[in-house]
Coordinates of C-alpha atoms in Angstrom, one line a residue:
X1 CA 64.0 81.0 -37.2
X2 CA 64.5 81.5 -41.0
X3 CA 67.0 84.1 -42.2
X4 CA 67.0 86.0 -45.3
X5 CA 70.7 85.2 -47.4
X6 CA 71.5 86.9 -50.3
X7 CA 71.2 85.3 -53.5
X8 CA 74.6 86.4 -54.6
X9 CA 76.3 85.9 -52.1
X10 CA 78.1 82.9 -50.0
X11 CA 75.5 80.0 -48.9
X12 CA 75.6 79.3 -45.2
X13 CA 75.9 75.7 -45.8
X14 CA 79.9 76.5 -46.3
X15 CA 79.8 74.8 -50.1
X16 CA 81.8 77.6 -51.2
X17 CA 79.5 78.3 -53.7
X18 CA 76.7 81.3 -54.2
X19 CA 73.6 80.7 -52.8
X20 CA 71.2 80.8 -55.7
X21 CA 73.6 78.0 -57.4
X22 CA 73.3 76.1 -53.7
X23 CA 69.9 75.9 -53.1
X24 CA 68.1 78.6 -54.7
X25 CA 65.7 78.5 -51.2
X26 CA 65.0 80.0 -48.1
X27 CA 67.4 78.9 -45.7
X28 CA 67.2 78.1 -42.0
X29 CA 69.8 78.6 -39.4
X30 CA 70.0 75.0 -38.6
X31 CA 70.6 74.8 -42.9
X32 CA 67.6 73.1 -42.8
X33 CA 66.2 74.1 -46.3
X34 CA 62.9 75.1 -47.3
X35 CA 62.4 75.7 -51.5
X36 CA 60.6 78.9 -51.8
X37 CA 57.4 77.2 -53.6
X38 CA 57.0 74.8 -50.5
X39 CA 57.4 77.5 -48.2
X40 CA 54.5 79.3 -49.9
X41 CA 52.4 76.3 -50.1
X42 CA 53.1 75.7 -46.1
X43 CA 51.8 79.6 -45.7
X44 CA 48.7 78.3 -47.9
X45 CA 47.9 75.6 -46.2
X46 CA 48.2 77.4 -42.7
X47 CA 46.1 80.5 -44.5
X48 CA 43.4 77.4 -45.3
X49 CA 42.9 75.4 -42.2
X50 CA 42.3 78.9 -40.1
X51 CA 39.7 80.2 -42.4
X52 CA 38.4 76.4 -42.6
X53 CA 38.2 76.9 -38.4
X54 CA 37.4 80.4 -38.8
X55 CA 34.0 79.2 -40.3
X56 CA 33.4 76.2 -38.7
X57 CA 33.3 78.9 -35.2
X58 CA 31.1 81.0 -37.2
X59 CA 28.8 78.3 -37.8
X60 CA 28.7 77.3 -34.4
X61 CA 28.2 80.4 -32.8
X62 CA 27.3 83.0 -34.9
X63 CA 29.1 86.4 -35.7
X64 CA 28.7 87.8 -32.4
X65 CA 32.3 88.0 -30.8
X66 CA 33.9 85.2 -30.7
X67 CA 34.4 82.7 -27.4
X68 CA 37.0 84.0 -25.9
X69 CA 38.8 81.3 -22.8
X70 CA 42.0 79.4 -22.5
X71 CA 43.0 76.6 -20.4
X72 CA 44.4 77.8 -17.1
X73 CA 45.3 75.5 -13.9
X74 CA 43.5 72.0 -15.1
X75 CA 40.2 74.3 -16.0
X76 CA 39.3 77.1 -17.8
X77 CA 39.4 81.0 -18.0
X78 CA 37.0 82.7 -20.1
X79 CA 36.4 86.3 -20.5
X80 CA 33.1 87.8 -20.4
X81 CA 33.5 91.6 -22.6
X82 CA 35.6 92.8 -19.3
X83 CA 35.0 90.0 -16.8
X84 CA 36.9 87.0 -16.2
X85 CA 35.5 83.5 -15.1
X86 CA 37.6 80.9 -13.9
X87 CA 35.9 76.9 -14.0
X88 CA 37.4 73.7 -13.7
X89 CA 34.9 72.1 -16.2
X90 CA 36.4 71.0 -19.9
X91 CA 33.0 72.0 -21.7
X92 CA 31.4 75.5 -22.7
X93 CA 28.3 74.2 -20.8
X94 CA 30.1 73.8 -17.8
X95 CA 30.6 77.6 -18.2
X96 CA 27.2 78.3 -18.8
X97 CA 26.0 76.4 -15.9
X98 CA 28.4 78.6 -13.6
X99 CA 27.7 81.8 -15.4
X100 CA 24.1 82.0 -15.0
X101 CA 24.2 81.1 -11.1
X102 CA 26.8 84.0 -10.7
X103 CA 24.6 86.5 -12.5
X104 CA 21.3 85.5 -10.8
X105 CA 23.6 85.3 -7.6
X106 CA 23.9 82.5 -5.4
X107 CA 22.0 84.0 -2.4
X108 CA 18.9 84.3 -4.5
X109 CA 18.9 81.1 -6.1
X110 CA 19.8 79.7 -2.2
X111 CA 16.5 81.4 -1.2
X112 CA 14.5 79.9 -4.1
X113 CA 15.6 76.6 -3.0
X114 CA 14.6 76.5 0.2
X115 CA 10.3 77.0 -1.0
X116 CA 9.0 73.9 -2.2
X117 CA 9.6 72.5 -5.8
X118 CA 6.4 74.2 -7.1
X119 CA 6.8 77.5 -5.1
X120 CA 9.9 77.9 -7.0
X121 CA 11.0 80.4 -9.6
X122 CA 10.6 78.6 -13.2
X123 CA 14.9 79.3 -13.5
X124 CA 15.1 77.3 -10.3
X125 CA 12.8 74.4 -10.9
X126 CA 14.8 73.7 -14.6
X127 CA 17.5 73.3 -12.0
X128 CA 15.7 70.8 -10.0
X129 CA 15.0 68.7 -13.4
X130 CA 18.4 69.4 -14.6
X131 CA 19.9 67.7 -11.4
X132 CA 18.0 65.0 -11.4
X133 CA 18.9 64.3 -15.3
X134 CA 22.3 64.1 -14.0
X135 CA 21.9 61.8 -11.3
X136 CA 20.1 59.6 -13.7
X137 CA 22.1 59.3 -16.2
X138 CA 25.4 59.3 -14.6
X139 CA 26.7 62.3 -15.0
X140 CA 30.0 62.6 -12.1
X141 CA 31.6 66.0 -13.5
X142 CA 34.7 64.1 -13.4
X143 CA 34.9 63.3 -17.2
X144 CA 33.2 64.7 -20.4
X145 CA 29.7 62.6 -20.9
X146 CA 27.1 62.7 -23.0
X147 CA 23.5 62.5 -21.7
X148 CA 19.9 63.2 -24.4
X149 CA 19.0 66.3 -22.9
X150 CA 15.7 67.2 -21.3
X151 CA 13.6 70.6 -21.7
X152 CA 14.9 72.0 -18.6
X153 CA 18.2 71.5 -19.8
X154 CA 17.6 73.1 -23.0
X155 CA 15.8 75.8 -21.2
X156 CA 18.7 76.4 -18.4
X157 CA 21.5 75.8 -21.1
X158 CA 19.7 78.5 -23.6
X159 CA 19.0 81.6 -21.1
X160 CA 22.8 81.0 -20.1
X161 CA 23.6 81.6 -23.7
X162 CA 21.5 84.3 -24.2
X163 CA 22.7 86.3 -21.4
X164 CA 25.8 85.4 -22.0
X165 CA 25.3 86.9 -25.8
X166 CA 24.2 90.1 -24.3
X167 CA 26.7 90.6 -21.5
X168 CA 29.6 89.8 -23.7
X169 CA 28.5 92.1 -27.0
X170 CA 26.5 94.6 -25.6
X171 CA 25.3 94.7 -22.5
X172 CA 23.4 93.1 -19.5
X173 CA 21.1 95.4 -17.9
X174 CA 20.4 95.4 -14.3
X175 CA 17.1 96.2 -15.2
X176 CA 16.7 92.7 -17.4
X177 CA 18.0 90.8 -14.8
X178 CA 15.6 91.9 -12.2
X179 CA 12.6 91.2 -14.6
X180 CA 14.0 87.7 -14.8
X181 CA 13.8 87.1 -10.9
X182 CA 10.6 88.0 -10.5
X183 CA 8.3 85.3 -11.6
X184 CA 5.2 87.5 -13.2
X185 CA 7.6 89.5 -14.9
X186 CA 10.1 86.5 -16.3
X187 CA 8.4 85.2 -19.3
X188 CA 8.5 88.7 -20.9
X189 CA 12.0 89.6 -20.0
X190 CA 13.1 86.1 -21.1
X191 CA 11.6 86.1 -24.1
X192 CA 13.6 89.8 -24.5
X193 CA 16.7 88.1 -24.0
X194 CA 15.9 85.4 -26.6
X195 CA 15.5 88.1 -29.1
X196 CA 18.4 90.5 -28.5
X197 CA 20.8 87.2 -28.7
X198 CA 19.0 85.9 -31.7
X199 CA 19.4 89.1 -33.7
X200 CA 24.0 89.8 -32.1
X201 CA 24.3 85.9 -33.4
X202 CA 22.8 87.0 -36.9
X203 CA 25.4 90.1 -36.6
X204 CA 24.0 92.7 -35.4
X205 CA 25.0 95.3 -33.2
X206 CA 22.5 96.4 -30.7
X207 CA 21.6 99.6 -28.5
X208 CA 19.0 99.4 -25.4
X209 CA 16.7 102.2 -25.1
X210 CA 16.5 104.2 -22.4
X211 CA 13.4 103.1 -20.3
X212 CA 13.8 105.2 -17.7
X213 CA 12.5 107.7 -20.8
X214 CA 8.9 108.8 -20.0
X215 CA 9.1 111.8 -22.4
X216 CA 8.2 109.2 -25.4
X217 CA 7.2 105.6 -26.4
X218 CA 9.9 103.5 -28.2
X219 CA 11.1 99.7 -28.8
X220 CA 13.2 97.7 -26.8
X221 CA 16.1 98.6 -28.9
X222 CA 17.9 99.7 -32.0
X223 CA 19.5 96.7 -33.6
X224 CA 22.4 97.8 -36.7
X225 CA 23.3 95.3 -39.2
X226 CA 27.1 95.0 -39.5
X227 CA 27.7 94.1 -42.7
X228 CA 25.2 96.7 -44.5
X229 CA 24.9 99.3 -41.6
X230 CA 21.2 99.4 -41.9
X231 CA 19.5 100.6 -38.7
X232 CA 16.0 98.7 -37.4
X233 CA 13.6 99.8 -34.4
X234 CA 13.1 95.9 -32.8
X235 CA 10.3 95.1 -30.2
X236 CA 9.8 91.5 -28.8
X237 CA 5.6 90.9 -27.5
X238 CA 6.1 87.8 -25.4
X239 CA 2.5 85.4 -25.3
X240 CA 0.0 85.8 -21.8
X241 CA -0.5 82.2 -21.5
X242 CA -4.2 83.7 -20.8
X243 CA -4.6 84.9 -24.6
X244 CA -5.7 81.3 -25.2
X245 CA -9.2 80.1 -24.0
X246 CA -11.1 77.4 -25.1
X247 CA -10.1 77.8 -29.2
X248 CA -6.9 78.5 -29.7
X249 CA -7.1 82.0 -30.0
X250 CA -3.5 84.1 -30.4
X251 CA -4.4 87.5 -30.6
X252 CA -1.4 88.6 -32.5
X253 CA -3.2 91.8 -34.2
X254 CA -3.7 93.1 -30.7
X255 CA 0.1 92.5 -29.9
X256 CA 1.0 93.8 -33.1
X257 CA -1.2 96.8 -33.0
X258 CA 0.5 97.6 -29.3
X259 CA 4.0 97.0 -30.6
X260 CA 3.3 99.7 -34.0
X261 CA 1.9 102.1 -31.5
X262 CA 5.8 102.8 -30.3
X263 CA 8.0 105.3 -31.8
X264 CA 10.2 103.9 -34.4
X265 CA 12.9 105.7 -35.8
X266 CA 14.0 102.9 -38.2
X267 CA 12.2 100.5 -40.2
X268 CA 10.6 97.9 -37.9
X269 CA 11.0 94.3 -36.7
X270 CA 8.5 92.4 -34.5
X271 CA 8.9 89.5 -32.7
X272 CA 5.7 87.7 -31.3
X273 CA 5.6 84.6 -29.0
X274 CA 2.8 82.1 -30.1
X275 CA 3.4 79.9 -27.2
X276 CA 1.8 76.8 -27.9
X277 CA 2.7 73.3 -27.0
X278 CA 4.6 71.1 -30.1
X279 CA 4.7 67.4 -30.0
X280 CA 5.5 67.7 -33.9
X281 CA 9.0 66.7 -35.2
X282 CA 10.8 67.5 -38.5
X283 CA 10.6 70.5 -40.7
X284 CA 6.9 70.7 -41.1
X285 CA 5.2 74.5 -40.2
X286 CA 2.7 73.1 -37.6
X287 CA -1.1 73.8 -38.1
X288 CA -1.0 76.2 -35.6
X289 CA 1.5 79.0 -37.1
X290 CA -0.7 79.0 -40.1
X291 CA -3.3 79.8 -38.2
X292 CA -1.3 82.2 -36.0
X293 CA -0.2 83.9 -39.8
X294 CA -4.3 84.0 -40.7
X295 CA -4.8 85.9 -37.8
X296 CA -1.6 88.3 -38.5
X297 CA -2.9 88.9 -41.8
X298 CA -6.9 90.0 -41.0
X299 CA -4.9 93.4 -39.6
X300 CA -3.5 94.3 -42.7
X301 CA -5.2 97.7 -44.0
X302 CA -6.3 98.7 -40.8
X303 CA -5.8 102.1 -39.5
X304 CA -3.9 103.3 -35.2
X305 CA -5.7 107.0 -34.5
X306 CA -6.7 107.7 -38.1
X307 CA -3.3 106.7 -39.0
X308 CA -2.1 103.5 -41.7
X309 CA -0.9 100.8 -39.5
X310 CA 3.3 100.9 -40.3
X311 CA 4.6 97.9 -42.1
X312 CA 7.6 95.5 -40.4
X313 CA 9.1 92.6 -40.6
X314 CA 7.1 90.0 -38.0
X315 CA 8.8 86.9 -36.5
X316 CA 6.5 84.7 -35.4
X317 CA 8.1 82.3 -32.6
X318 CA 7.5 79.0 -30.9
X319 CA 10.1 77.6 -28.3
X320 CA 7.7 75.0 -26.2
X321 CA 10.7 73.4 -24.3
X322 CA 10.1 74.6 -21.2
X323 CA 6.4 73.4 -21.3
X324 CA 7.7 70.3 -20.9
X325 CA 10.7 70.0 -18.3
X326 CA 11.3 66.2 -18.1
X327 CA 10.3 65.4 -21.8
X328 CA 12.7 65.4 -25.0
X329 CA 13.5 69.0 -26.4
X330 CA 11.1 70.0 -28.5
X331 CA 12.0 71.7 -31.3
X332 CA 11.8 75.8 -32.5
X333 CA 9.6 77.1 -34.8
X334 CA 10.2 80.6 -36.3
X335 CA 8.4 82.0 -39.4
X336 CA 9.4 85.4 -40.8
X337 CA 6.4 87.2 -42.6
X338 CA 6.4 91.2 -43.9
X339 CA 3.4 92.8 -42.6
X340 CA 2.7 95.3 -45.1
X341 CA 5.7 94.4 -46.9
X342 CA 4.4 92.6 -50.3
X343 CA 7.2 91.2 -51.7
X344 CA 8.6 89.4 -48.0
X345 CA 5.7 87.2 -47.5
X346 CA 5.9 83.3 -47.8
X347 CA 3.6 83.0 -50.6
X348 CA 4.0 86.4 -52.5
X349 CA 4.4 85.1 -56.2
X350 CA 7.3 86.8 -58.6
X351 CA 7.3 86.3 -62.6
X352 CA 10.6 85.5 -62.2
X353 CA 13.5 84.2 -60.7
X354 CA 15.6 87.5 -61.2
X355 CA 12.9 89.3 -59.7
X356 CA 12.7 86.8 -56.9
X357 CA 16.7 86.9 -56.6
X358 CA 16.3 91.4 -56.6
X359 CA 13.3 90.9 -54.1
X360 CA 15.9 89.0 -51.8
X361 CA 18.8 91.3 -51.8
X362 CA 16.4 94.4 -50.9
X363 CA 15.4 92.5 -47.6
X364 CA 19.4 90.5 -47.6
X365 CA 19.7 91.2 -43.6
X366 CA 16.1 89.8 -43.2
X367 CA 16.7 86.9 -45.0
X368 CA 20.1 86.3 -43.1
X369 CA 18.3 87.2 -39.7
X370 CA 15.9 84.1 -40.5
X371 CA 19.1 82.0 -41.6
X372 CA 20.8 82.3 -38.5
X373 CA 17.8 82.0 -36.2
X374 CA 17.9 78.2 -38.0
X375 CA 21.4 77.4 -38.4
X376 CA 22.6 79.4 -34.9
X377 CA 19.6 77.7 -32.7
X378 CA 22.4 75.4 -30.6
X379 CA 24.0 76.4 -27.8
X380 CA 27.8 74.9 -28.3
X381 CA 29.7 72.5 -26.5
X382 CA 33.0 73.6 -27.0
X383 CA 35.1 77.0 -27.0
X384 CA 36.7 77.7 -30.2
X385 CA 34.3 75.8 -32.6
X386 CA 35.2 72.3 -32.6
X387 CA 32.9 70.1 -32.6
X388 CA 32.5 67.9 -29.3
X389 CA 32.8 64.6 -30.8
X390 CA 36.2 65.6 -32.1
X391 CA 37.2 67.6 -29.4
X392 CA 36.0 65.2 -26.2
X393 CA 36.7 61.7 -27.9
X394 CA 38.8 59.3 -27.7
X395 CA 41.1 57.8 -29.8
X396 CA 39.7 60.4 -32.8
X397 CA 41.7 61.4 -35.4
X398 CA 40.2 64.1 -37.8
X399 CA 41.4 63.7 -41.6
X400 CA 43.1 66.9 -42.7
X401 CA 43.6 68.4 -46.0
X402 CA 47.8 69.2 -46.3
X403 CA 48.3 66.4 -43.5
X404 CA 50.7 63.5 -43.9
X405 CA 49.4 59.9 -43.2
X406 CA 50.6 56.4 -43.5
X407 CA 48.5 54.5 -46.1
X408 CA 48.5 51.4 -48.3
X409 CA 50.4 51.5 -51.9
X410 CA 50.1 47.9 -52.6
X411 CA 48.3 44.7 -52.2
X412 CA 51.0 43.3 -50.7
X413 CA 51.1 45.6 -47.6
X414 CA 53.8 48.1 -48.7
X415 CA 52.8 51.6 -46.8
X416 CA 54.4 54.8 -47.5
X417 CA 53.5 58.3 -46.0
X418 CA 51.2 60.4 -48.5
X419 CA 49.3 64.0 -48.1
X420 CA 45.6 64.0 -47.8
X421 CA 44.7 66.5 -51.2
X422 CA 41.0 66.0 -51.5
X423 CA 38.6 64.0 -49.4
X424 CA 34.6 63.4 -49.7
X425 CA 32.5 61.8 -47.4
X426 CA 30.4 58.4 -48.4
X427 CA 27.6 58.8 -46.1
X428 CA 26.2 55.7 -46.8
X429 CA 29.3 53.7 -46.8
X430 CA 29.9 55.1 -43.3
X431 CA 33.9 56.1 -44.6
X432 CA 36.0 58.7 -46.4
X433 CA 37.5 58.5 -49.5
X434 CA 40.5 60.6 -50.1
X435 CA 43.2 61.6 -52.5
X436 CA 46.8 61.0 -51.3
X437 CA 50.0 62.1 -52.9
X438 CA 53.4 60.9 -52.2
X439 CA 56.3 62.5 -52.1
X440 CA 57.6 61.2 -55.4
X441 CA 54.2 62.3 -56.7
X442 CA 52.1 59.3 -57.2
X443 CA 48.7 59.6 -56.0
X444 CA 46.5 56.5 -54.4
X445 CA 43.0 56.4 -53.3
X446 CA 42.7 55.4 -49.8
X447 CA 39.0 54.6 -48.0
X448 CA 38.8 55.5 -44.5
X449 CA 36.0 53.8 -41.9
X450 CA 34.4 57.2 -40.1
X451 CA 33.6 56.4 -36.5
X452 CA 29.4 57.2 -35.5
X453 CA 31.0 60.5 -33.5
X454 CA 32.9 61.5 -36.6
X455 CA 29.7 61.3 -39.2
X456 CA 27.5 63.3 -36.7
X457 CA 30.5 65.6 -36.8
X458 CA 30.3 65.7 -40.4
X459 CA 26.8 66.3 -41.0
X460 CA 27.1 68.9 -38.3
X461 CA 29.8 71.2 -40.2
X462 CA 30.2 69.1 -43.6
X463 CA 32.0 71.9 -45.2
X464 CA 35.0 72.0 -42.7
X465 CA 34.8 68.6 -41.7
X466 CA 38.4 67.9 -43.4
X467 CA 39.5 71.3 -42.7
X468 CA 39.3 73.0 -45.5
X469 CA 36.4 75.2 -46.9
X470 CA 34.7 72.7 -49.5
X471 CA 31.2 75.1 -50.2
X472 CA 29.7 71.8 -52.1
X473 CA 30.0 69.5 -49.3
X474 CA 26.8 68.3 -48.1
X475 CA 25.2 71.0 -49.8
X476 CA 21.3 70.1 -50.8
X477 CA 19.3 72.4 -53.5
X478 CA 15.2 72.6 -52.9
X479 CA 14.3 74.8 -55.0
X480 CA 15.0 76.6 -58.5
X481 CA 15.6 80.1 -56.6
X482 CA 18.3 78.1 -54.6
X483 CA 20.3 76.4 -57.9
X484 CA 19.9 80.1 -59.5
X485 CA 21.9 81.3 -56.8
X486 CA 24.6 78.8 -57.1
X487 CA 25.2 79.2 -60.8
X488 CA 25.3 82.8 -59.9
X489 CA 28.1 82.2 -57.4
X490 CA 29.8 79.6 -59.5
X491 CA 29.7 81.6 -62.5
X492 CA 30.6 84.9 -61.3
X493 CA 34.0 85.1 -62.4
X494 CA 33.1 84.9 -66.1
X495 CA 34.0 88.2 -68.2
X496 CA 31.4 90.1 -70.2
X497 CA 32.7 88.8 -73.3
X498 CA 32.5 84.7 -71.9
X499 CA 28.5 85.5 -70.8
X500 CA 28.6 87.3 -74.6
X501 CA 29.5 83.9 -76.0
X502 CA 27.7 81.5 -74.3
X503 CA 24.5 82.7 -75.2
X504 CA 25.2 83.9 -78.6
X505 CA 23.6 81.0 -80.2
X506 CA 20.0 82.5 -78.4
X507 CA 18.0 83.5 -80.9
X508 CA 17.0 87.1 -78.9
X509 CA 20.8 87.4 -78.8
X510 CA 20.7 91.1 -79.8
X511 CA 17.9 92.0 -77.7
X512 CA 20.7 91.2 -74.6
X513 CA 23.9 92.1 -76.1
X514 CA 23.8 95.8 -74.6
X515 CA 23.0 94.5 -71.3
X516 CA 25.0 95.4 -68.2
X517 CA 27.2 92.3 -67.2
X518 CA 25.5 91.3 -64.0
X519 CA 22.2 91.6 -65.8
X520 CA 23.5 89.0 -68.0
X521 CA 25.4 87.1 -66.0
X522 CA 21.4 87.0 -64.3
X523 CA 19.6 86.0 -67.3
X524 CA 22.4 83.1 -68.1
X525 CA 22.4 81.9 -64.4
X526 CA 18.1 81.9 -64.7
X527 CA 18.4 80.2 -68.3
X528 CA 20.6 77.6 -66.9
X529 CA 18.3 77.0 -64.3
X530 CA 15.6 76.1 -65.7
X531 CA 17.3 74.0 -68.2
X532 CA 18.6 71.8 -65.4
X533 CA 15.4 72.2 -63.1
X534 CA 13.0 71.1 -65.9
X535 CA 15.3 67.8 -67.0
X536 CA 15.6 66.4 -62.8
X537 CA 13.2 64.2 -62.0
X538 CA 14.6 63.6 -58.5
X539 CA 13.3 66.4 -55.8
X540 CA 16.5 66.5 -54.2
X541 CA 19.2 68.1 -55.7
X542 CA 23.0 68.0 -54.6
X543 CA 25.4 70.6 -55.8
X544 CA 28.8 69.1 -56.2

């Protein structure tokens, strides 16, 4: 417990003398002293490490509400908005696992597995695969394993999360979960839940309509963005497997047209399922969403009773897992494309990069809705945002920025303890290589091996991997519109007078010297850019 003493008077340490003349620091009641600069540091570096964990959750799981459990009675207790669960599993899979069967309840998922495997509701024969993925690769429940996961597994292990999302930030309809049950009504009411999580992970809040409302057509819901309050009207159209015949034929204008028929009151997002089988790996956009986009396209202009088609944002979406129970997990595809909206398609061309950069920031909670469809795709293995190589292994100790270690200071084999200040990671040296300070304030450079578990972990989350918030870690630029908005975030502390300077030697100088100061920090940031961009011969660029 530290206690405040005056500076004038008496220091507790009995010396006789005045405090500021004793120790001129913030004593302790043991007299344990802590100098007032360290103290602050100590808050600092606490402030640090929670926002470096604060992000590293975020990146995990999104800006819903957080994962909210503790350890209880050799398992774990985890609250669901204003339900608790109790498991004795260690991992947020576990919890998953036991969550869904509890909302499907057991007496229906009993029933299901009495029929035979292929008489079986879809949920229940992911089970069947799921089980037998255990049983093959070893998996006791005893201890926290690893196993490749299947697409049933992805498929069980995602729904969970979705319904999950819902029932812990908005809310789980009844309704929803019926659909689910019943197998000719499950892949729309699936695909439903896919969207509404998607779109609370990106941070939105979201509002169900009322469908027991006859009066008037409207979307599935109303989904408001919580860091700029803009409202959207959002309908998902899930794929008929029977759209397909012969050539691959999607149909999307006829989805589209059905899902523009509804009342909107907001602007409008669409989500359509394209449904296809992917054997494709990497980050290539497969044949088949450019030709699902062609046939988006063909219904722009058209006319609904007499009336202009509206425009909306369209998410096109592929999530083939489940076509494949016992194979590898195949990956997601999701292409964002403004129907109607010029200056949000993928190939809309800008003259340039500042009107690029202001085309972006009118559509910002698109953009970030498409961002966190990518980055937010997982479902996580652990509670509060570690990852599970850290968290479940054995023998691993993380490197922390502000933690002490014991580390070499000669050839000889002298060791002393130093503080971890800075650290980078040397991917292809497999190590770390960090700054250490001692306490007398020399500093030594100290190479640390990193463990397979601990590189995944940092290529993973490679900004928080030494807890700290390093934005430059790992960090790869692709294109110019990407390093323009670096140098505007790097830059963006420079006064109007430093942007005055730095481009005073331009020979147009006076045509910009009236300019607002974000217009010119713009024009700096996109004269930079092209400076660098145009002198790089490598295609990949790291910001560091």
């Amino acid at each position: 417990m530290i206690s405040k003493v005056g500076r004038n008077k008496p220091c507790p340490c009995g010396s006789g003398k005045k405090y500021k003349r004793c120790h001129g620091s913030i004593a302790s009641a043991q007299h344990r002293d802590i100098p007032i600069g360290d103290f602050a540091k100590a808050i600092a570096e606490m402030q640090a490490q929670h926002q470096a964990k604060e992000a590293q959750r975020i990146a995990q799981q999104g800006l819903g509400r957080p994962i909210i459990s503790t350890e209880f009675a050799g398992g774990q207790v985890v609250a669901v908005r204003n339900k608790i669960y109790h498991i004795k599993g260690k991992t947020f899979h576990d919890f998953l696992g036991s969550y869904l069967m509890g909302v499907l309840e057991p007496a229906w998922g009993n029933a299901e597995l009495k029929k035979p495997l292929g008489d079986r509701h879809p949920i229940l024969q992911w089970y069947d695969s799921l089980c037998r993925l255990q049983q093959r690769s070893g998996l006791d429940g005893k201890r926290v394993q690893q196993a490749e996961a299947n697409g049933a597994a992805a498929a069980w292990l995602r729904l969970a999360y979705d319904l999950y999302a819902m029932d812990h930030n908005a809310e789980l309809q009844r309704k929803l979960v019926g659909r689910l049950k019943n197998p000719d009504m499950f892949p729309g009411a699936r695909y439903e839940a896919y969207v509404a999580a998607a779109m609370i992970r990106a941070g939105f809040d979201i509002e169900f309509e009322d469908e027991d409302d006859r009066a008037t057509t409207h979307c599935e819901f109303v989904a408001t963005c919580k860091a700029s309050g803009n409202k959207y009207s959002v309908e998902a159209k899930h794929r008929n497997r029977g759209d397909a015949t012969g050539v691959l034929k999607f149909r999307l204008g006829k989805r589209l047209q059905k899902a523009l028929r509804k009342q909107a009151a907001y602007p409008r997002i669409v989500f359509l399922d394209v449904g296809v089988p992917d054997n494709q790996k990497g980050n290539t956009l497969p044949d088949f969403m450019r030709h699902a986009l062609q046939d988006l396209r063909r219904f722009e202009g058209r006319s609904l009773h007499g009336e202009p088609l509206p425009p909306a944002y369209v998410f096109l979406t592929n999530t083939p897992s489940e076509q494949d129970l016992d194979g590898e997990v195949r990956r997601t595809v999701v292409l964002g494309e403004g129907f109607q909206i010029p200056e949000f398609k993928l190939d809309t061309p800008f003259h340039s990069l500042r009107q690029a950069y202001s085309a972006l920031q009118r559509h910002q909670d698109i953009h970030n809705l498409v961002d966190s469809m990518r980055d937010h795709s997982g479902v996580p293995a652990t509670f509060d945002g570690q990852d599970p190589e850290v968290a479940f292994g054995e023998g691993q100790t993380r490197l922390t920025v502000g933690n002490w270690y014991d580390i070499p200071t000669s050839p000889s084999g002298d060791w002393a303890k130093g503080r971890l200040v800075q650290a980078v990671v040397m991917e292809a040296d497999q190590a770390a290589a960090g700054i250490y300070q001692l306490e007398d304030g020399r500093q030594f450079i100290v190479n640390t091996p990193l463990s397979d578990a601990e590189l995944r972990a940092y290529k993973r989350h490679p900004t928080t991997f030494f807890g700290r918030i390093d934005s430059s870690a790992g960090r790869t630029i692709k294109d110019p519109l990407e390093m323009f908005m670096w140098l505007l975030d790097t830059h963006k502390g420079l006064t109007r007078e430093q942007l005055l300077e730095r481009i005073s030697g331009w020979p147009t100088f006076n045509d910009y010297k009236d300019m607002p100061t974000q217009d010119l920090l713009e024009l700096y940031a996109e004269s930079m850019t092209w400076s660098i961009w145009t002198t790089e011969s490598s295609a990949q660029r790291t910001a560091t």
